[in-house]
Short mmCIF file of C-alpha atoms in Angstrom, two decimals:
data_model
loop_
_atom_site.label_atom_id
_atom_site.label_comp_id
_atom_site.label_asym_id
_atom_site.label_seq_id
_atom_site.Cartn_x
_atom_site.Cartn_y
_atom_site.Cartn_z
CA MET K 1 56.23 -44.38 -39.13
CA VAL K 2 58.28 -47.45 -40.13
CA GLU K 3 60.56 -48.68 -37.34
CA MET K 4 64.21 -48.98 -38.29
CA THR K 5 65.65 -52.50 -38.37
CA LYS K 6 68.16 -53.11 -35.58
CA HIS K 7 71.11 -55.33 -36.47
CA TYR K 8 72.53 -58.18 -34.37
CA GLN K 9 74.58 -61.29 -35.05
CA VAL K 10 76.15 -64.39 -33.56
CA VAL K 11 79.83 -65.09 -34.19
CA GLY K 12 81.56 -68.46 -33.95
CA ASN K 13 83.67 -70.94 -35.91
CA PRO K 14 81.91 -73.15 -36.87
CA ILE K 15 78.58 -71.32 -36.73
CA ALA K 16 76.15 -73.05 -39.12
CA GLN K 17 74.77 -75.13 -36.24
CA SER K 18 73.84 -72.09 -34.11
CA LYS K 19 70.19 -71.85 -33.08
CA SER K 20 70.58 -68.22 -31.99
CA PRO K 21 68.98 -66.74 -35.16
CA PHE K 22 65.90 -68.92 -34.61
CA ILE K 23 65.69 -68.03 -30.92
CA HIS K 24 66.10 -64.27 -31.39
CA ALA K 25 63.61 -64.21 -34.26
CA GLU K 26 61.07 -65.81 -31.90
CA PHE K 27 61.88 -63.31 -29.15
CA ALA K 28 61.51 -60.42 -31.62
CA LYS K 29 58.09 -61.62 -32.79
CA GLN K 30 56.99 -62.01 -29.20
CA THR K 31 58.06 -58.49 -28.17
CA GLN K 32 57.35 -56.66 -31.49
CA GLN K 33 60.99 -55.81 -32.14
CA VAL K 34 62.17 -55.21 -35.72
CA ILE K 35 65.56 -56.90 -35.96
CA SER K 36 67.99 -58.54 -38.34
CA TYR K 37 70.00 -61.35 -36.73
CA GLN K 38 72.70 -63.04 -38.80
CA ARG K 39 75.50 -65.58 -38.39
CA ALA K 40 79.19 -64.72 -38.95
CA CYS K 41 82.12 -67.14 -39.15
CA PRO K 42 85.47 -65.30 -39.16
CA GLU K 43 88.81 -67.11 -39.24
CA VAL K 44 89.98 -68.25 -35.83
CA ASP K 45 92.29 -65.22 -35.56
CA GLY K 46 89.82 -62.79 -37.12
CA PHE K 47 87.34 -61.98 -34.35
CA ALA K 48 88.48 -58.41 -33.65
CA ILE K 49 88.34 -57.49 -37.35
CA GLU K 50 84.80 -58.88 -37.64
CA ALA K 51 83.64 -57.17 -34.45
CA GLN K 52 85.07 -53.81 -35.58
CA ARG K 53 83.37 -54.22 -38.97
CA PHE K 54 80.02 -55.13 -37.41
CA PHE K 55 79.84 -52.38 -34.81
CA GLY K 56 81.39 -49.88 -37.23
CA SER K 57 78.60 -50.54 -39.74
CA GLY K 58 75.76 -49.94 -37.27
CA GLY K 59 75.51 -53.25 -35.40
CA LEU K 60 74.04 -52.98 -31.91
CA GLY K 61 74.70 -56.34 -30.29
CA MET K 62 76.60 -59.58 -30.78
CA ASN K 63 76.39 -63.06 -29.31
CA VAL K 64 79.70 -64.92 -29.17
CA THR K 65 80.29 -68.65 -29.11
CA ALA K 66 83.35 -70.93 -29.38
CA PRO K 67 86.17 -70.26 -29.96
CA PHE K 68 85.80 -66.51 -29.54
CA LYS K 69 84.60 -65.88 -25.96
CA LEU K 70 88.07 -64.85 -24.78
CA ASP K 71 88.51 -62.65 -27.87
CA ALA K 72 85.22 -60.95 -27.02
CA TYR K 73 86.39 -60.49 -23.42
CA ASN K 74 89.49 -58.70 -24.71
CA PHE K 75 87.53 -56.69 -27.31
CA ALA K 76 85.04 -55.18 -24.85
CA ASP K 77 85.69 -51.68 -23.49
CA SER K 78 84.04 -52.57 -20.17
CA LEU K 79 82.82 -55.75 -18.49
CA THR K 80 79.99 -56.71 -16.17
CA PRO K 81 81.10 -58.26 -12.84
CA ARG K 82 79.94 -61.70 -13.93
CA ALA K 83 81.89 -61.46 -17.19
CA THR K 84 84.98 -60.42 -15.25
CA LEU K 85 84.74 -63.48 -12.99
CA ALA K 86 83.93 -65.79 -15.89
CA GLY K 87 86.95 -64.56 -17.83
CA ALA K 88 84.88 -64.85 -21.00
CA VAL K 89 82.18 -62.91 -22.84
CA ASN K 90 79.23 -64.31 -24.79
CA THR K 91 77.37 -61.02 -25.30
CA LEU K 92 78.57 -57.66 -26.58
CA ALA K 93 76.33 -54.59 -26.48
CA LEU K 94 76.84 -51.11 -27.96
CA GLN K 95 76.38 -48.46 -25.28
CA ASP K 96 74.99 -44.94 -25.68
CA ASP K 97 78.48 -43.45 -25.48
CA GLY K 98 79.74 -45.67 -28.31
CA SER K 99 81.66 -48.06 -26.07
CA ILE K 100 81.19 -51.84 -26.10
CA LEU K 101 80.01 -53.65 -22.95
CA GLY K 102 80.91 -57.32 -22.50
CA ASP K 103 78.66 -59.64 -20.49
CA ASN K 104 78.40 -63.37 -19.81
CA THR K 105 74.84 -64.69 -19.58
CA ASP K 106 75.64 -68.43 -19.46
CA GLY K 107 75.34 -68.77 -15.68
CA TYR K 108 72.05 -66.88 -15.72
CA GLY K 109 70.76 -69.24 -18.40
CA LEU K 110 71.75 -72.35 -16.44
CA VAL K 111 70.44 -71.27 -13.04
CA THR K 112 67.15 -69.87 -14.28
CA ASP K 113 66.52 -73.02 -16.32
CA ILE K 114 67.17 -75.23 -13.31
CA THR K 115 65.28 -73.15 -10.74
CA GLN K 116 62.49 -71.51 -12.80
CA GLN K 117 61.78 -73.73 -15.80
CA LEU K 118 62.51 -77.09 -14.14
CA GLY K 119 61.60 -76.05 -10.60
CA TRP K 120 64.59 -77.77 -9.00
CA THR K 121 66.13 -76.41 -5.79
CA LEU K 122 69.83 -75.54 -5.57
CA LYS K 123 69.98 -73.99 -2.10
CA GLY K 124 71.24 -76.43 0.50
CA LYS K 125 71.88 -79.20 -2.04
CA ASN K 126 74.98 -81.28 -2.76
CA ILE K 127 75.99 -80.50 -6.35
CA LEU K 128 78.58 -82.23 -8.53
CA VAL K 129 79.85 -80.43 -11.63
CA LEU K 130 81.71 -82.53 -14.19
CA GLY K 131 84.43 -80.66 -16.10
CA ALA K 132 86.63 -77.61 -15.56
CA GLY K 133 86.62 -75.85 -18.92
CA GLY K 134 85.21 -72.54 -20.09
CA ALA K 135 81.62 -73.76 -19.85
CA VAL K 136 82.08 -74.33 -16.12
CA ARG K 137 83.89 -71.05 -15.52
CA GLY K 138 80.91 -69.23 -17.03
CA VAL K 139 78.42 -70.68 -14.53
CA LEU K 140 80.22 -71.16 -11.19
CA GLN K 141 79.45 -67.70 -9.80
CA LEU K 142 75.70 -68.07 -10.34
CA LEU K 143 75.67 -71.61 -8.94
CA LEU K 144 77.54 -70.57 -5.78
CA GLU K 145 75.19 -67.60 -5.31
CA GLN K 146 72.37 -70.14 -4.90
CA ARG K 147 74.10 -71.26 -1.66
CA PRO K 148 74.38 -75.01 -2.15
CA ALA K 149 75.46 -77.06 0.85
CA GLN K 150 78.33 -78.46 -1.22
CA LEU K 151 79.66 -77.87 -4.71
CA VAL K 152 82.24 -80.37 -5.96
CA LEU K 153 84.15 -79.81 -9.20
CA ALA K 154 85.40 -83.06 -10.77
CA ASN K 155 87.82 -83.14 -13.67
CA ARG K 156 90.26 -85.52 -15.31
CA THR K 157 93.14 -83.12 -14.53
CA LEU K 158 93.17 -81.99 -10.90
CA ALA K 159 95.48 -79.01 -11.48
CA LYS K 160 93.09 -77.49 -14.04
CA ALA K 161 90.15 -77.81 -11.63
CA GLU K 162 92.19 -76.31 -8.78
CA ALA K 163 93.20 -73.33 -10.92
CA LEU K 164 89.59 -72.71 -11.86
CA ALA K 165 88.28 -73.11 -8.32
CA SER K 166 90.80 -70.61 -6.95
CA VAL K 167 88.96 -67.82 -8.79
CA PHE K 168 85.65 -68.59 -7.07
CA THR K 169 86.39 -69.91 -3.57
CA HIS K 170 85.54 -66.52 -2.02
CA LEU K 171 81.93 -67.00 -3.14
CA GLY K 172 81.21 -70.22 -1.26
CA PRO K 173 82.25 -73.81 -0.51
CA LEU K 174 83.95 -75.28 -3.56
CA GLU K 175 85.84 -78.58 -3.58
CA VAL K 176 87.84 -80.15 -6.40
CA VAL K 177 88.54 -83.82 -7.09
CA GLU K 178 89.77 -85.99 -9.92
CA PHE K 179 87.25 -88.28 -11.61
CA ALA K 180 89.21 -91.16 -10.07
CA ALA K 181 88.28 -89.91 -6.57
CA LEU K 182 84.50 -89.92 -7.13
CA PRO K 183 83.97 -93.48 -5.80
CA ALA K 184 84.98 -92.16 -2.34
CA PHE K 185 81.67 -90.30 -2.04
CA PRO K 186 78.76 -92.26 -0.52
CA ALA K 187 76.32 -93.80 -2.99
CA GLY K 188 73.66 -91.31 -4.02
CA HIS K 189 75.44 -88.48 -2.15
CA PHE K 190 74.80 -85.79 -4.77
CA ASP K 191 71.36 -84.26 -5.22
CA LEU K 192 72.31 -82.79 -8.61
CA ILE K 193 74.95 -83.74 -11.17
CA ILE K 194 75.70 -81.25 -13.94
CA ASN K 195 77.66 -82.53 -16.94
CA ALA K 196 79.75 -79.74 -18.47
CA THR K 197 82.45 -81.87 -20.11
CA SER K 198 83.33 -81.32 -23.75
CA ALA K 199 83.43 -85.13 -24.09
CA SER K 200 79.65 -85.09 -24.18
CA LEU K 201 79.71 -83.29 -27.51
CA ALA K 202 81.67 -86.20 -28.98
CA GLY K 203 79.30 -88.77 -27.51
CA ASP K 204 81.76 -89.82 -24.80
CA LEU K 205 81.34 -90.11 -21.05
CA PRO K 206 83.91 -89.29 -18.38
CA PRO K 207 84.77 -92.27 -16.13
CA LEU K 208 81.92 -92.07 -13.61
CA PRO K 209 81.04 -94.60 -10.90
CA GLU K 210 77.52 -96.00 -11.21
CA ALA K 211 76.97 -95.41 -7.48
CA LEU K 212 76.68 -91.67 -8.17
CA ILE K 213 73.16 -92.28 -9.43
CA ALA K 214 70.17 -92.93 -7.20
CA PRO K 215 66.47 -92.73 -8.19
CA GLU K 216 66.18 -89.24 -6.68
CA THR K 217 69.39 -87.89 -8.30
CA HIS K 218 68.73 -84.94 -10.60
CA CYS K 219 70.92 -85.05 -13.74
CA TYR K 220 71.50 -82.07 -16.05
CA ASP K 221 73.57 -81.95 -19.24
CA MET K 222 74.64 -78.51 -20.45
CA THR K 223 74.59 -79.78 -24.05
CA TYR K 224 71.41 -80.68 -25.93
CA GLY K 225 70.21 -82.33 -29.09
CA ALA K 226 67.24 -83.87 -30.85
CA GLN K 227 67.96 -87.06 -28.86
CA PRO K 228 69.03 -87.43 -25.20
CA THR K 229 72.76 -86.97 -24.64
CA VAL K 230 75.02 -89.89 -23.77
CA PHE K 231 75.23 -88.64 -20.16
CA LEU K 232 71.45 -88.52 -19.79
CA ARG K 233 71.06 -91.96 -21.36
CA TRP K 234 73.65 -93.30 -18.90
CA ALA K 235 71.81 -91.69 -15.97
CA GLU K 236 68.48 -93.07 -17.16
CA SER K 237 69.93 -96.58 -17.48
CA LEU K 238 70.93 -96.40 -13.81
CA GLY K 239 67.50 -95.26 -12.65
CA ALA K 240 67.88 -91.48 -12.33
CA GLY K 241 64.27 -90.32 -12.36
CA VAL K 242 64.81 -86.61 -13.06
CA ARG K 243 66.85 -85.55 -16.09
CA ALA K 244 67.15 -82.51 -18.37
CA ASP K 245 69.36 -81.29 -21.20
CA GLY K 246 70.73 -77.81 -21.77
CA LEU K 247 68.18 -76.51 -24.26
CA GLY K 248 66.58 -74.38 -21.56
CA MET K 249 69.99 -72.97 -20.64
CA LEU K 250 70.56 -72.03 -24.28
CA VAL K 251 67.24 -70.18 -24.53
CA GLY K 252 67.67 -68.63 -21.08
CA GLN K 253 71.10 -67.16 -21.78
CA ALA K 254 69.75 -65.81 -25.09
CA ALA K 255 66.82 -64.20 -23.27
CA GLU K 256 69.20 -62.39 -20.93
CA SER K 257 71.19 -61.14 -23.95
CA PHE K 258 67.93 -59.97 -25.52
CA ARG K 259 67.02 -58.11 -22.32
CA LEU K 260 70.43 -56.43 -22.26
CA TRP K 261 69.93 -55.20 -25.83
CA HIS K 262 66.23 -54.31 -25.83
CA GLY K 263 65.33 -53.60 -22.20
CA VAL K 264 62.60 -56.25 -22.18
CA MET K 265 62.75 -59.87 -20.97
CA PRO K 266 61.03 -62.26 -23.40
CA GLU K 267 59.05 -65.33 -22.37
CA VAL K 268 61.34 -68.36 -22.46
CA LYS K 269 58.90 -71.28 -22.31
CA PRO K 270 57.17 -70.85 -25.70
CA VAL K 271 60.53 -70.43 -27.44
CA MET K 272 61.87 -73.57 -25.73
CA ALA K 273 58.86 -75.49 -27.03
CA ALA K 274 59.28 -74.07 -30.55
CA LEU K 275 62.99 -74.90 -30.58
CA ARG K 276 62.36 -78.45 -29.35
CA GLN K 277 59.97 -78.95 -32.27
CA HIS K 278 62.48 -77.33 -34.62
CA LEU K 279 65.16 -79.81 -33.51
CA LYS K 280 62.87 -82.76 -34.19
CA ALA K 281 61.91 -81.57 -37.67
#
């Protein structure tokens, strides 16, 4: 008997750059799933119309990227606890009763990449997160659940960081500072620095003191590319010996979406390796 093709898609604007079709095709091959996975690029005010069309025509699951994660949050009939805290949805899944569940798998992708793929420890560590935008909101719960000794949120605008932190302070110790206050920390104080600023996408760096970096400082950039990001190049120039980009986070959050849809968790490592080669091609 021929298995019916199951339909999925990723929605964003722009969307041509998305690696999700490549990743999910690899997962499907690995787990013997028969799927179609397409890209969709509605107008910036057209998410709900596209989502209704997709699920109304037999679609089973949708990944959501910028600028539609809040639209997806509002579109969902129900939300997972982590999506509720994140205030954003990157995964929609059709349920047996016809309702749409919204989830956010970004934090899962980040933490499993750091702890499982890279083998770094988060528990008991001093962690600095750069930025206070949606990317950070999607990962704070999972980071705090790892029970770091200290988690500091640094942002150009203090009020924005304070507003974000207020949602998560019940989960663990969370401090906020302006970038300008970072020199007050002792040299090499942070065990891990995570760059989640949108400036990185434009090839810019936030104003960071060089004393943040010591040889043992672990540096992670939530963005990725064929070449090291500007943040990772900066960290390397100052002697940071352990660095990683966000490619593993990307594949990890996709794997959790895949599990939500198909009930099976794919292997992440071979797909990370295939995607890294794909980027270099």
